Short mmCIF file of C-alpha atoms in Angstrom, two decimals:
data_model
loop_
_atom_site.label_atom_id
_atom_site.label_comp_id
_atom_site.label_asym_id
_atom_site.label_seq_id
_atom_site.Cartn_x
_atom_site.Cartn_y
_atom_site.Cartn_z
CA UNK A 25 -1.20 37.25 -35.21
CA UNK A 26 2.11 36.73 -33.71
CA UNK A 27 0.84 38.51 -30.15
CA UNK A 28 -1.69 35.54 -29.97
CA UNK A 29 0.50 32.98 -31.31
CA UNK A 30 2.82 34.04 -28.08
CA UNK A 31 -0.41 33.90 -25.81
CA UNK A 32 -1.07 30.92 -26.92
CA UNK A 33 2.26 29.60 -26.42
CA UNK A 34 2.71 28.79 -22.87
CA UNK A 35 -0.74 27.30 -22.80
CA UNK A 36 -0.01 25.07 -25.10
CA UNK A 37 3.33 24.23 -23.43
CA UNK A 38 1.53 23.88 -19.91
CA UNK A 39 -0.70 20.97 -21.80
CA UNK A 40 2.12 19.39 -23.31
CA UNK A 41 3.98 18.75 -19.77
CA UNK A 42 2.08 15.47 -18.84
CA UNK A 43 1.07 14.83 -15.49
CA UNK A 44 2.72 16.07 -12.57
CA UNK A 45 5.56 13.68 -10.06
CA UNK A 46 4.02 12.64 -6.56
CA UNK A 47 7.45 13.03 -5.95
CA UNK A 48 7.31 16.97 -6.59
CA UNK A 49 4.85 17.22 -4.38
CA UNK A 50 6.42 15.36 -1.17
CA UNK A 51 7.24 18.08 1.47
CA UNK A 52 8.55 15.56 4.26
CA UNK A 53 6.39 16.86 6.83
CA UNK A 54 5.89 14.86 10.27
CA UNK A 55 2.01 13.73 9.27
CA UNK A 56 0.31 12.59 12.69
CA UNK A 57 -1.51 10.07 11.27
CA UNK A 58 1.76 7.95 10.64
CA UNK A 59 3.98 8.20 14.30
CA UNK A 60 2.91 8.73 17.70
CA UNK A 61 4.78 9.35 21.19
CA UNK A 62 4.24 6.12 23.65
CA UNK A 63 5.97 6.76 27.33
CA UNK A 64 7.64 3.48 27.15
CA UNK A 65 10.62 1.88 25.70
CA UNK A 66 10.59 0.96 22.27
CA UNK A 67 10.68 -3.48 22.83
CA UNK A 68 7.58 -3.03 24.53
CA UNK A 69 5.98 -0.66 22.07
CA UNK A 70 6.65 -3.34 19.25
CA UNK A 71 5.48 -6.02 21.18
CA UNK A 72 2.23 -4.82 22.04
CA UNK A 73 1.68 -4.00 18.43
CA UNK A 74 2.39 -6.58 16.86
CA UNK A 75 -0.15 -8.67 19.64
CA UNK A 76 -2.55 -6.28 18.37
CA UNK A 77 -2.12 -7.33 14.99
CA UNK A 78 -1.93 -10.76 15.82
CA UNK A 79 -4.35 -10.39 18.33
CA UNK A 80 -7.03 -8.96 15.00
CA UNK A 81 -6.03 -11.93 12.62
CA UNK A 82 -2.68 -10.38 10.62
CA UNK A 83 -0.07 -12.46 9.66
CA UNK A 84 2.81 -10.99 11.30
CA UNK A 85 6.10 -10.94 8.82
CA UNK A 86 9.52 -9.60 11.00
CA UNK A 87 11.41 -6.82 9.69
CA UNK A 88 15.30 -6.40 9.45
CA UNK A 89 15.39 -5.76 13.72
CA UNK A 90 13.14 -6.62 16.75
CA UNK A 91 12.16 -2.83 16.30
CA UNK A 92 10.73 -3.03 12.90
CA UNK A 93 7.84 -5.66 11.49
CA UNK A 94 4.53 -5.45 9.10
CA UNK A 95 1.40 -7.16 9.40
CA UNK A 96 -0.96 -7.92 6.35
CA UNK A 97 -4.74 -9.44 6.19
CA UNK A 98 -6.60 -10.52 3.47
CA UNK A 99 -10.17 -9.65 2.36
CA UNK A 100 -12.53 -11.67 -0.09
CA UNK A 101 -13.85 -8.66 -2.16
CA UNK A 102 -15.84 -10.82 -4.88
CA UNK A 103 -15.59 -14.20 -6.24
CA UNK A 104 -12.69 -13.39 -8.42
CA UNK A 105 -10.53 -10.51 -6.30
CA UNK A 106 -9.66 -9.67 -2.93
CA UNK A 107 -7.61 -6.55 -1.13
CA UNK A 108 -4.68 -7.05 1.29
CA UNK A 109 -4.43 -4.23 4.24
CA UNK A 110 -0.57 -4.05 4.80
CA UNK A 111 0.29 -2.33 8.45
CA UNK A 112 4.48 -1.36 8.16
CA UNK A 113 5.58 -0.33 12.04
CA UNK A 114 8.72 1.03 13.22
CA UNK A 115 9.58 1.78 17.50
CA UNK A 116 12.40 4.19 17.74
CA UNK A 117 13.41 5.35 21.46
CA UNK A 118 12.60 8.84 21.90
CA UNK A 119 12.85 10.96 24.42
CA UNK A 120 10.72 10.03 27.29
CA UNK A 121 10.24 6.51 25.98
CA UNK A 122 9.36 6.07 22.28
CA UNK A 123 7.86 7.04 19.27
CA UNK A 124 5.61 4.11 16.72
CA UNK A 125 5.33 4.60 13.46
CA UNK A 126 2.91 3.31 11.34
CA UNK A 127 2.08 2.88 7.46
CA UNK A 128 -0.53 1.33 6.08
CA UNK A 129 -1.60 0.33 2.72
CA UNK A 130 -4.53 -0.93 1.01
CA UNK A 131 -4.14 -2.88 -2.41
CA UNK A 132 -6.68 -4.53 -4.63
CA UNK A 133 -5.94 -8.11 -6.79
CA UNK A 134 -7.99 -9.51 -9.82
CA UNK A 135 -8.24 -12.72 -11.41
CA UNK A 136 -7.49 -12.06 -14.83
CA UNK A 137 -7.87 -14.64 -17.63
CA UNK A 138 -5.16 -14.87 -20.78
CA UNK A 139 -5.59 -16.74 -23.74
CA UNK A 140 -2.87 -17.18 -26.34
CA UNK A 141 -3.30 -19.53 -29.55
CA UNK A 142 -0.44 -20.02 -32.12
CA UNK A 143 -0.94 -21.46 -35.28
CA UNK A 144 2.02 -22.16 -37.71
CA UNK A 145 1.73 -24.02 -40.99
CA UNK A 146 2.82 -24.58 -44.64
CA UNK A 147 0.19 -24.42 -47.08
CA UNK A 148 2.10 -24.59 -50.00
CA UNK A 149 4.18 -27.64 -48.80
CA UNK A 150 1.70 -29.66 -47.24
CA UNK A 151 -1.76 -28.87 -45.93
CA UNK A 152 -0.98 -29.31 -42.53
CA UNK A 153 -0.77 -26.91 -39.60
CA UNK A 154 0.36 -26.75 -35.69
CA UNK A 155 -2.07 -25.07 -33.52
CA UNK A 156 -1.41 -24.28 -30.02
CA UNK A 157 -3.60 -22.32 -27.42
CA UNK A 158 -2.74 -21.57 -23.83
CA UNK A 159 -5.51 -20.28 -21.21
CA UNK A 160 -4.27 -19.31 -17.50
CA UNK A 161 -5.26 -17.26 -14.51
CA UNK A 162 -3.24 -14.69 -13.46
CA UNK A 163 -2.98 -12.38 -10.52
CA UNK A 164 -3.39 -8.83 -11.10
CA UNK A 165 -2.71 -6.03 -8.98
CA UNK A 166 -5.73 -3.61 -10.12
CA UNK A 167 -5.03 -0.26 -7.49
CA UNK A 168 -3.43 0.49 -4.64
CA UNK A 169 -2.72 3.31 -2.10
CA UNK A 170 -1.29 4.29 1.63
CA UNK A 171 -4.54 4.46 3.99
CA UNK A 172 -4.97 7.99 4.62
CA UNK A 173 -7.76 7.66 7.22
CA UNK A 174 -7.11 9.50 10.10
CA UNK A 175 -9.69 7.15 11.76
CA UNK A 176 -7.68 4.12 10.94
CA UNK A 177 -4.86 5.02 12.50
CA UNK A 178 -6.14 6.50 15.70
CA UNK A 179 -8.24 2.83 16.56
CA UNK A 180 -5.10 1.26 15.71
CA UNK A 181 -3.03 3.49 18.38
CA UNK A 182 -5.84 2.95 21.33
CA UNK A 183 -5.47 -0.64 20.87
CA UNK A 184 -1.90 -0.59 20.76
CA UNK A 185 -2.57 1.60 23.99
CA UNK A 186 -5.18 -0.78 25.35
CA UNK A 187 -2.26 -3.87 25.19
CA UNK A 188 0.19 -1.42 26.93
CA UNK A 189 -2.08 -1.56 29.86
CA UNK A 190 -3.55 1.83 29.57
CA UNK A 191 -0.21 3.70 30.74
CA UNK A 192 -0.76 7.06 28.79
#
């Protein structure tokens, strides 16, 4: 009895340990997807992507430098949500001219309708009650997630590419 309670034991430990941290799982390796090598100085490099994106109907917001901006679009989903594709670019010089990278990020919204209704009386006192009720629409984040297409990425590099002139 005691031998299987012991099996038993780290099994039921393993179940008890909840799920498991994206963080743990973050390795910090250069992904492909998310920086590539342009042989030209880094002003240029954000320029011509951020006429991309402005260029495909983003609002362009600037970052904290000239070097560092996102772009964001909105999509009509249904009649009660939409998504919102959010591009975040960096230039950095590099050697040789400079390197652009690029996360993007896909989140979903959802009208969502609250009601709330108070009542508040005395019965004993007098037969007469308060009765409030509140209805609203509010804005609900329902997912999100980075973009992990490698597709994605890639068109948004040859364009980037395309508005450089075609210098590879």
């Amino acid at each position: 009895m005691k031998r299987c309670a012991l099996l038993l034991l780290p099994l039921l430990l393993a179940a008890c340990g909840g799920p498991g941290s994206y963080a743990e799982r973050e390795d910090f390796q250069s992904d492909p997807r998310h920086r590539r090598d342009f042989p030209t100085a880094a002003a240029p490099l954000c320029d011509a992507a951020r006429r991309v994106l402005l260029g495909d109907g983003y609002v362009v917001l600037p970052g904290r430098d000239a070097l560092t901006f996102s772009g964001a679009k909105e999509f009509r989903v249904d009649d009660k949500g939409h998504a919102q594709l959010r591009l975040h670019l960096a230039c950095s010089e590099a050697r040789g001219g400079a390197t652009l990278f690029v996360t993007a990020t896909e989140e979903h919204f959802d009208v969502k309708t609250t009601r709330q209704s108070t009542s508040v009386g005395v019965p004993l006192v007098a037969p007469i009650s308060f009765s409030s009720s509140t209805e609203g629409d509010n804005q609900v984040k329902t997912r999100g997630e980075t973009v992990a297409a490698r597709d994605f990425y890639e068109r948004f590099y040859r364009a980037v590419q395309r508005e450089l002139g075609g210098r590879e």
